Amino acid sequence: MPELATPPRPAPALAIEHLSYAYPHLRHASDPYSGSDACRALCDVSLTLAPGEFVLLAGRSACGKTTLLRAAAGLVPHFHGGEIEGSVAVAGLDAIASGPGDLAAAVGYVAQDPETQIVSTTVAAEISLPLEMRNFAPAARARAVEEVALALAIPDLLERTVDTLSGGELQRVALAATLVTRPRLVLLDEPTSQLDPVAGDELIWLLRRLNEEWGVAVLLAEHRLERCLAAADRVVAMDKGAICFDGSPREFLAWAQETDAALETPAARLFSLAGIEPLPVGVRDARAILARHGR
């Protein structure tokens, strides 16, 4: 019998190899440190995300998380300038050669402050805008807007003006405008920073559900790790522009306990002080661990 052809494997959602980058204001010819790691925002970063993977990006402030997301979105160096080395590919597209416009169908980026991304007057117009820019027919636009609004539980907001929305509602609208084109990869920079704990938790689990149902890969940068660890498949931690950890959420907690206590979650710190193992990645996990210990 003839051998069946093996279907081609899909390209990684994100493939970064030996990426180094410096913003233009950090590079000066008269600077004796110019060209050294001291002035680089990213230093020899290599990272791969499989299709449909949910990865949490952790680290202290100014460690390089936002710059890494900008590079994956094509904003670095095309929008911010600077000098870059290495390679960045999104769904097989060269992000350095292509730029953000060409990458828009493959990757979506949600900034920390959603107000900076909203440009339309009404919610429906804002979500529809990416489709208009790609010349989708009106019927296709209407159908796609309705689908993503239902998925994000915001159909009742479609006729609202954006200046009447709360912070949580604005965040969902920005996410809807990002997802309406069905990108392979979604990048989020601290999406819960302006949300209360309940709204923040709802947003993270909404992202996880869309990740599972739509198969979209997620790279999420967050400081509030206790909200995100249970939803993540993997955690990548950064320090001084370089990756210092890459592993499972539970492995990350053990690493943080030994390496950087500032990245420990409150629950993990409590369990560690009580001498209870393993460290919990979320509330449900904590309850299960306590039950196994008869507590």
CSV table of C-alpha atoms in Angstrom, one decimal:
chain,number,residue,atom,x,y,z
A,1,MET,CA,0.0,0.0,0.0
A,2,PRO,CA,1.2,3.5,-0.7
A,3,GLU,CA,2.3,5.4,2.3
A,4,LEU,CA,-0.1,8.1,3.4
A,5,ALA,CA,1.4,11.6,3.2
A,6,THR,CA,2.1,13.2,6.6
A,7,PRO,CA,0.1,16.4,6.9
A,8,PRO,CA,2.4,19.4,7.4
A,9,ARG,CA,2.8,20.6,11.0
A,10,PRO,CA,1.4,24.1,11.6
A,11,ALA,CA,4.0,26.8,12.2
A,12,PRO,CA,4.5,27.8,15.8
A,13,ALA,CA,2.2,30.6,17.0
A,14,LEU,CA,5.4,32.5,18.0
A,15,ALA,CA,9.1,31.6,17.4
A,16,ILE,CA,11.7,34.0,18.7
A,17,GLU,CA,15.4,33.1,18.3
A,18,HIS,CA,18.4,35.0,19.9
A,19,LEU,CA,16.5,38.3,20.0
A,20,SER,CA,18.3,41.3,21.4
A,21,TYR,CA,17.0,44.8,21.2
A,22,ALA,CA,17.8,48.3,22.5
A,23,TYR,CA,15.5,51.3,22.4
A,24,PRO,CA,16.9,54.3,20.5
A,25,HIS,CA,17.1,56.5,23.7
A,26,LEU,CA,19.4,53.8,25.3
A,27,ARG,CA,21.9,53.8,22.5
A,28,HIS,CA,24.4,56.7,22.2
A,29,ALA,CA,27.7,56.7,20.3
A,30,SER,CA,29.3,58.6,23.2
A,31,ASP,CA,28.0,56.0,25.8
A,32,PRO,CA,30.9,53.7,26.9
A,33,TYR,CA,28.3,51.0,27.5
A,34,SER,CA,26.7,51.3,24.0
A,35,GLY,CA,26.4,47.8,22.5
A,36,SER,CA,26.6,46.0,25.9
A,37,ASP,CA,23.9,44.2,27.7
A,38,ALA,CA,23.7,47.2,30.1
A,39,CYS,CA,21.6,49.2,27.6
A,40,ARG,CA,19.6,46.4,26.0
A,41,ALA,CA,15.9,45.9,26.8
A,42,LEU,CA,16.1,42.3,25.5
A,43,CYS,CA,19.2,40.1,25.6
A,44,ASP,CA,19.5,37.0,23.5
A,45,VAL,CA,15.8,35.9,24.1
A,46,SER,CA,14.6,32.6,22.5
A,47,LEU,CA,11.0,31.5,23.0
A,48,THR,CA,8.5,29.3,21.1
A,49,LEU,CA,4.8,29.1,21.6
A,50,ALA,CA,2.9,26.2,20.1
A,51,PRO,CA,-0.5,26.7,18.5
A,52,GLY,CA,-3.2,27.0,21.1
A,53,GLU,CA,-0.7,27.3,24.1
A,54,PHE,CA,-1.5,29.6,27.0
A,55,VAL,CA,1.8,31.1,28.4
A,56,LEU,CA,2.1,33.5,31.4
A,57,LEU,CA,4.9,36.0,31.2
A,58,ALA,CA,6.2,36.9,34.7
A,59,GLY,CA,8.9,39.2,36.1
A,60,ARG,CA,9.5,42.3,38.0
A,61,SER,CA,8.8,45.8,36.5
A,62,ALA,CA,11.2,46.8,33.7
A,63,CYS,CA,12.4,43.3,33.2
A,64,GLY,CA,11.5,43.3,29.5
A,65,LYS,CA,8.0,41.8,29.4
A,66,THR,CA,6.4,44.7,27.5
A,67,THR,CA,9.2,45.0,25.0
A,68,LEU,CA,9.0,41.3,24.3
A,69,LEU,CA,5.2,41.6,23.6
A,70,ARG,CA,6.0,44.6,21.3
A,71,ALA,CA,8.5,42.6,19.4
A,72,ALA,CA,6.0,39.8,18.9
A,73,ALA,CA,3.4,42.3,17.6
A,74,GLY,CA,5.9,43.8,15.1
A,75,LEU,CA,5.9,47.2,17.0
A,76,VAL,CA,9.6,46.7,17.8
A,77,PRO,CA,11.5,48.1,15.9
A,78,HIS,CA,9.0,49.4,13.3
A,79,PHE,CA,7.1,51.8,15.7
A,80,HIS,CA,9.6,52.3,18.4
A,81,GLY,CA,12.9,52.4,16.4
A,82,GLY,CA,16.1,51.1,18.0
A,83,GLU,CA,18.5,48.3,17.0
A,84,ILE,CA,17.5,44.7,16.8
A,85,GLU,CA,19.2,41.4,16.3
A,86,GLY,CA,17.8,37.8,15.9
A,87,SER,CA,14.5,36.7,14.5
A,88,VAL,CA,10.8,36.9,15.3
A,89,ALA,CA,8.2,34.8,13.5
A,90,VAL,CA,4.4,34.8,14.1
A,91,ALA,CA,2.5,32.0,12.5
A,92,GLY,CA,5.4,31.7,10.0
A,93,LEU,CA,5.5,35.4,9.2
A,94,ASP,CA,8.7,37.3,9.7
A,95,ALA,CA,7.7,40.0,12.2
A,96,ILE,CA,10.8,42.1,11.7
A,97,ALA,CA,10.6,42.2,7.9
A,98,SER,CA,6.8,42.4,7.7
A,99,GLY,CA,5.9,45.0,10.3
A,100,PRO,CA,2.7,45.4,12.3
A,101,GLY,CA,0.4,46.1,9.4
A,102,ASP,CA,1.2,42.8,7.6
A,103,LEU,CA,1.0,40.9,10.9
A,104,ALA,CA,-2.4,42.2,12.0
A,105,ALA,CA,-4.3,39.2,10.7
A,106,ALA,CA,-2.0,36.7,12.6
A,107,VAL,CA,-1.4,38.5,15.9
A,108,GLY,CA,-3.5,40.7,18.2
A,109,TYR,CA,-2.1,43.0,20.8
A,110,VAL,CA,-4.0,44.4,23.8
A,111,ALA,CA,-2.1,47.1,25.7
A,112,GLN,CA,-2.2,47.8,29.4
A,113,ASP,CA,-4.4,50.8,29.0
A,114,PRO,CA,-7.4,49.9,26.7
A,115,GLU,CA,-8.3,53.6,26.3
A,116,THR,CA,-5.2,54.1,24.2
A,117,GLN,CA,-6.5,51.5,21.7
A,118,ILE,CA,-10.0,52.7,21.3
A,119,VAL,CA,-10.5,55.0,18.3
A,120,SER,CA,-14.2,54.7,17.4
A,121,THR,CA,-17.3,56.3,18.9
A,122,THR,CA,-19.4,53.2,19.4
A,123,VAL,CA,-18.6,49.7,20.6
A,124,ALA,CA,-19.9,48.1,17.4
A,125,ALA,CA,-17.8,50.4,15.2
A,126,GLU,CA,-14.7,49.7,17.3
A,127,ILE,CA,-15.0,46.0,17.0
A,128,SER,CA,-15.8,46.2,13.3
A,129,LEU,CA,-12.9,48.5,12.4
A,130,PRO,CA,-10.2,45.8,11.9
A,131,LEU,CA,-12.6,44.0,9.4
A,132,GLU,CA,-13.3,47.2,7.5
A,133,MET,CA,-9.6,47.8,7.1
A,134,ARG,CA,-9.3,44.4,5.5
A,135,ASN,CA,-12.3,45.1,3.2
A,136,PHE,CA,-14.6,42.5,4.6
A,137,ALA,CA,-18.1,42.6,3.2
A,138,PRO,CA,-20.8,44.2,5.4
A,139,ALA,CA,-22.6,41.0,6.0
A,140,ALA,CA,-19.4,39.2,7.0
A,141,ARG,CA,-18.4,42.1,9.3
A,142,ALA,CA,-21.8,42.0,11.1
A,143,ARG,CA,-21.6,38.2,11.6
A,144,ALA,CA,-18.1,38.4,12.9
A,145,VAL,CA,-18.9,41.2,15.3
A,146,GLU,CA,-21.9,39.4,16.7
A,147,GLU,CA,-19.9,36.2,17.2
A,148,VAL,CA,-17.1,37.8,19.1
A,149,ALA,CA,-19.5,39.9,21.2
A,150,LEU,CA,-21.4,36.8,22.2
A,151,ALA,CA,-18.1,35.0,23.0
A,152,LEU,CA,-17.1,37.8,25.3
A,153,ALA,CA,-20.5,38.3,26.8
A,154,ILE,CA,-20.9,41.9,25.6
A,155,PRO,CA,-23.7,41.9,23.0
A,156,ASP,CA,-25.6,44.4,25.1
A,157,LEU,CA,-22.7,46.9,24.7
A,158,LEU,CA,-22.7,47.0,20.9
A,159,GLU,CA,-24.9,50.1,20.7
A,160,ARG,CA,-23.2,51.9,23.6
A,161,THR,CA,-20.7,54.8,23.1
A,162,VAL,CA,-17.2,54.0,24.3
A,163,ASP,CA,-17.1,57.0,26.7
A,164,THR,CA,-19.9,55.4,28.8
A,165,LEU,CA,-18.0,52.1,29.5
A,166,SER,CA,-16.3,51.0,32.7
A,167,GLY,CA,-12.7,49.9,32.7
A,168,GLY,CA,-13.7,46.3,32.6
A,169,GLU,CA,-16.0,46.9,29.7
A,170,LEU,CA,-13.4,48.8,27.8
A,171,GLN,CA,-10.9,45.9,28.3
A,172,ARG,CA,-13.4,43.5,26.8
A,173,VAL,CA,-14.1,45.7,23.9
A,174,ALA,CA,-10.4,46.1,23.2
A,175,LEU,CA,-10.1,42.3,23.4
A,176,ALA,CA,-13.1,41.8,21.1
A,177,ALA,CA,-11.5,44.1,18.5
A,178,THR,CA,-8.3,42.1,18.7
A,179,LEU,CA,-10.1,38.7,18.4
A,180,VAL,CA,-12.6,39.6,15.7
A,181,THR,CA,-10.1,38.7,12.9
A,182,ARG,CA,-9.5,35.3,14.6
A,183,PRO,CA,-5.7,35.8,15.0
A,184,ARG,CA,-3.4,32.8,15.7
A,185,LEU,CA,-1.8,34.6,18.6
A,186,VAL,CA,-3.0,37.2,21.2
A,187,LEU,CA,-0.6,39.3,23.3
A,188,LEU,CA,-1.9,41.0,26.5
A,189,ASP,CA,0.1,43.4,28.6
A,190,GLU,CA,-1.3,43.3,32.2
A,191,PRO,CA,-4.9,43.3,31.2
A,192,THR,CA,-6.2,43.1,34.8
A,193,SER,CA,-4.2,46.1,36.1
A,194,GLN,CA,-7.2,48.5,36.1
A,195,LEU,CA,-9.8,45.9,37.1
A,196,ASP,CA,-11.1,44.9,40.5
A,197,PRO,CA,-10.3,41.3,41.7
A,198,VAL,CA,-13.7,39.8,40.5
A,199,ALA,CA,-13.5,41.4,37.1
A,200,GLY,CA,-9.8,40.5,36.8
A,201,ASP,CA,-10.5,36.8,37.6
A,202,GLU,CA,-13.4,36.8,35.1
A,203,LEU,CA,-11.2,38.2,32.3
A,204,ILE,CA,-8.5,35.6,32.9
A,205,TRP,CA,-10.9,32.7,32.7
A,206,LEU,CA,-12.6,34.2,29.7
A,207,LEU,CA,-9.3,34.2,28.0
A,208,ARG,CA,-8.7,30.6,29.0
A,209,ARG,CA,-12.1,29.5,27.6
A,210,LEU,CA,-11.4,31.3,24.3
A,211,ASN,CA,-8.0,29.8,24.2
A,212,GLU,CA,-9.5,26.3,24.5
A,213,GLU,CA,-12.5,26.8,22.3
A,214,TRP,CA,-11.0,28.9,19.5
A,215,GLY,CA,-7.5,27.4,19.7
A,216,VAL,CA,-5.8,30.9,19.8
A,217,ALA,CA,-2.4,31.0,21.5
A,218,VAL,CA,-2.1,33.5,24.4
A,219,LEU,CA,1.0,35.2,25.7
A,220,LEU,CA,-0.1,37.1,28.8
A,221,ALA,CA,2.2,39.5,30.8
A,222,GLU,CA,1.0,40.0,34.4
A,223,HIS,CA,2.1,41.1,37.9
A,224,ARG,CA,-0.9,39.5,39.6
A,225,LEU,CA,0.3,36.0,39.2
A,226,GLU,CA,-2.2,34.5,41.6
A,227,ARG,CA,-5.0,35.3,39.1
A,228,CYS,CA,-3.3,33.6,36.2
A,229,LEU,CA,-1.2,30.6,37.2
A,230,ALA,CA,-4.1,28.1,37.3
A,231,ALA,CA,-5.1,29.1,33.8
A,232,ALA,CA,-1.6,28.9,32.3
A,233,ASP,CA,-0.1,25.9,30.5
A,234,ARG,CA,3.4,27.3,31.1
A,235,VAL,CA,5.2,30.2,32.8
A,236,VAL,CA,8.1,32.2,31.4
A,237,ALA,CA,9.9,34.5,33.8
A,238,MET,CA,12.2,37.4,32.7
A,239,ASP,CA,14.9,39.4,34.5
A,240,LYS,CA,17.0,42.2,33.0
A,241,GLY,CA,15.8,41.5,29.5
A,242,ALA,CA,16.5,37.8,29.5
A,243,ILE,CA,14.5,34.6,30.1
A,244,CYS,CA,15.5,33.1,33.5
A,245,PHE,CA,12.8,30.5,33.8
A,246,ASP,CA,10.6,28.4,31.5
A,247,GLY,CA,8.5,25.6,32.9
A,248,SER,CA,5.1,24.5,34.4
A,249,PRO,CA,3.2,26.7,36.9
A,250,ARG,CA,4.1,24.4,39.8
A,251,GLU,CA,7.7,24.4,38.8
A,252,PHE,CA,7.7,28.1,38.6
A,253,LEU,CA,6.4,28.4,42.2
A,254,ALA,CA,9.3,26.3,43.5
A,255,TRP,CA,11.7,28.3,41.4
A,256,ALA,CA,10.4,31.6,42.7
A,257,GLN,CA,10.6,30.4,46.3
A,258,GLU,CA,14.3,29.7,45.9
A,259,THR,CA,15.2,32.5,43.4
A,260,ASP,CA,13.0,35.5,43.7
A,261,ALA,CA,10.5,35.7,46.6
A,262,ALA,CA,8.8,38.8,45.0
A,263,LEU,CA,7.3,36.5,42.4
A,264,GLU,CA,5.8,34.1,44.9
A,265,THR,CA,2.0,34.1,45.2
A,266,PRO,CA,0.4,34.8,48.6
A,267,ALA,CA,-1.0,31.3,48.7
A,268,ALA,CA,2.3,29.7,47.9
A,269,ARG,CA,4.0,31.7,50.6
A,270,LEU,CA,1.4,30.7,53.1
A,271,PHE,CA,1.8,27.0,52.3
A,272,SER,CA,5.5,27.3,52.4
A,273,LEU,CA,5.4,28.9,55.9
A,274,ALA,CA,3.1,26.1,57.0
A,275,GLY,CA,5.3,23.4,55.6
A,276,ILE,CA,2.7,22.1,53.3
A,277,GLU,CA,3.6,20.7,49.9
A,278,PRO,CA,3.2,20.9,46.9
A,279,LEU,CA,2.7,24.7,46.5
A,280,PRO,CA,-0.8,25.5,45.1
A,281,VAL,CA,-1.2,27.1,41.7
A,282,GLY,CA,-4.7,28.3,42.5
A,283,VAL,CA,-7.6,28.2,45.0
A,284,ARG,CA,-9.0,24.9,43.7
A,285,ASP,CA,-5.6,23.4,43.8
A,286,ALA,CA,-5.0,24.7,47.4
A,287,ARG,CA,-8.3,23.1,48.6
A,288,ALA,CA,-7.4,19.8,47.0
A,289,ILE,CA,-3.9,19.8,48.6
A,290,LEU,CA,-5.3,20.7,52.0
A,291,ALA,CA,-7.9,17.9,51.7
A,292,ARG,CA,-5.1,15.4,51.0
A,293,HIS,CA,-3.4,16.6,54.2
A,294,GLY,CA,-6.6,16.1,56.2
A,295,ARG,CA,-7.0,19.9,56.8
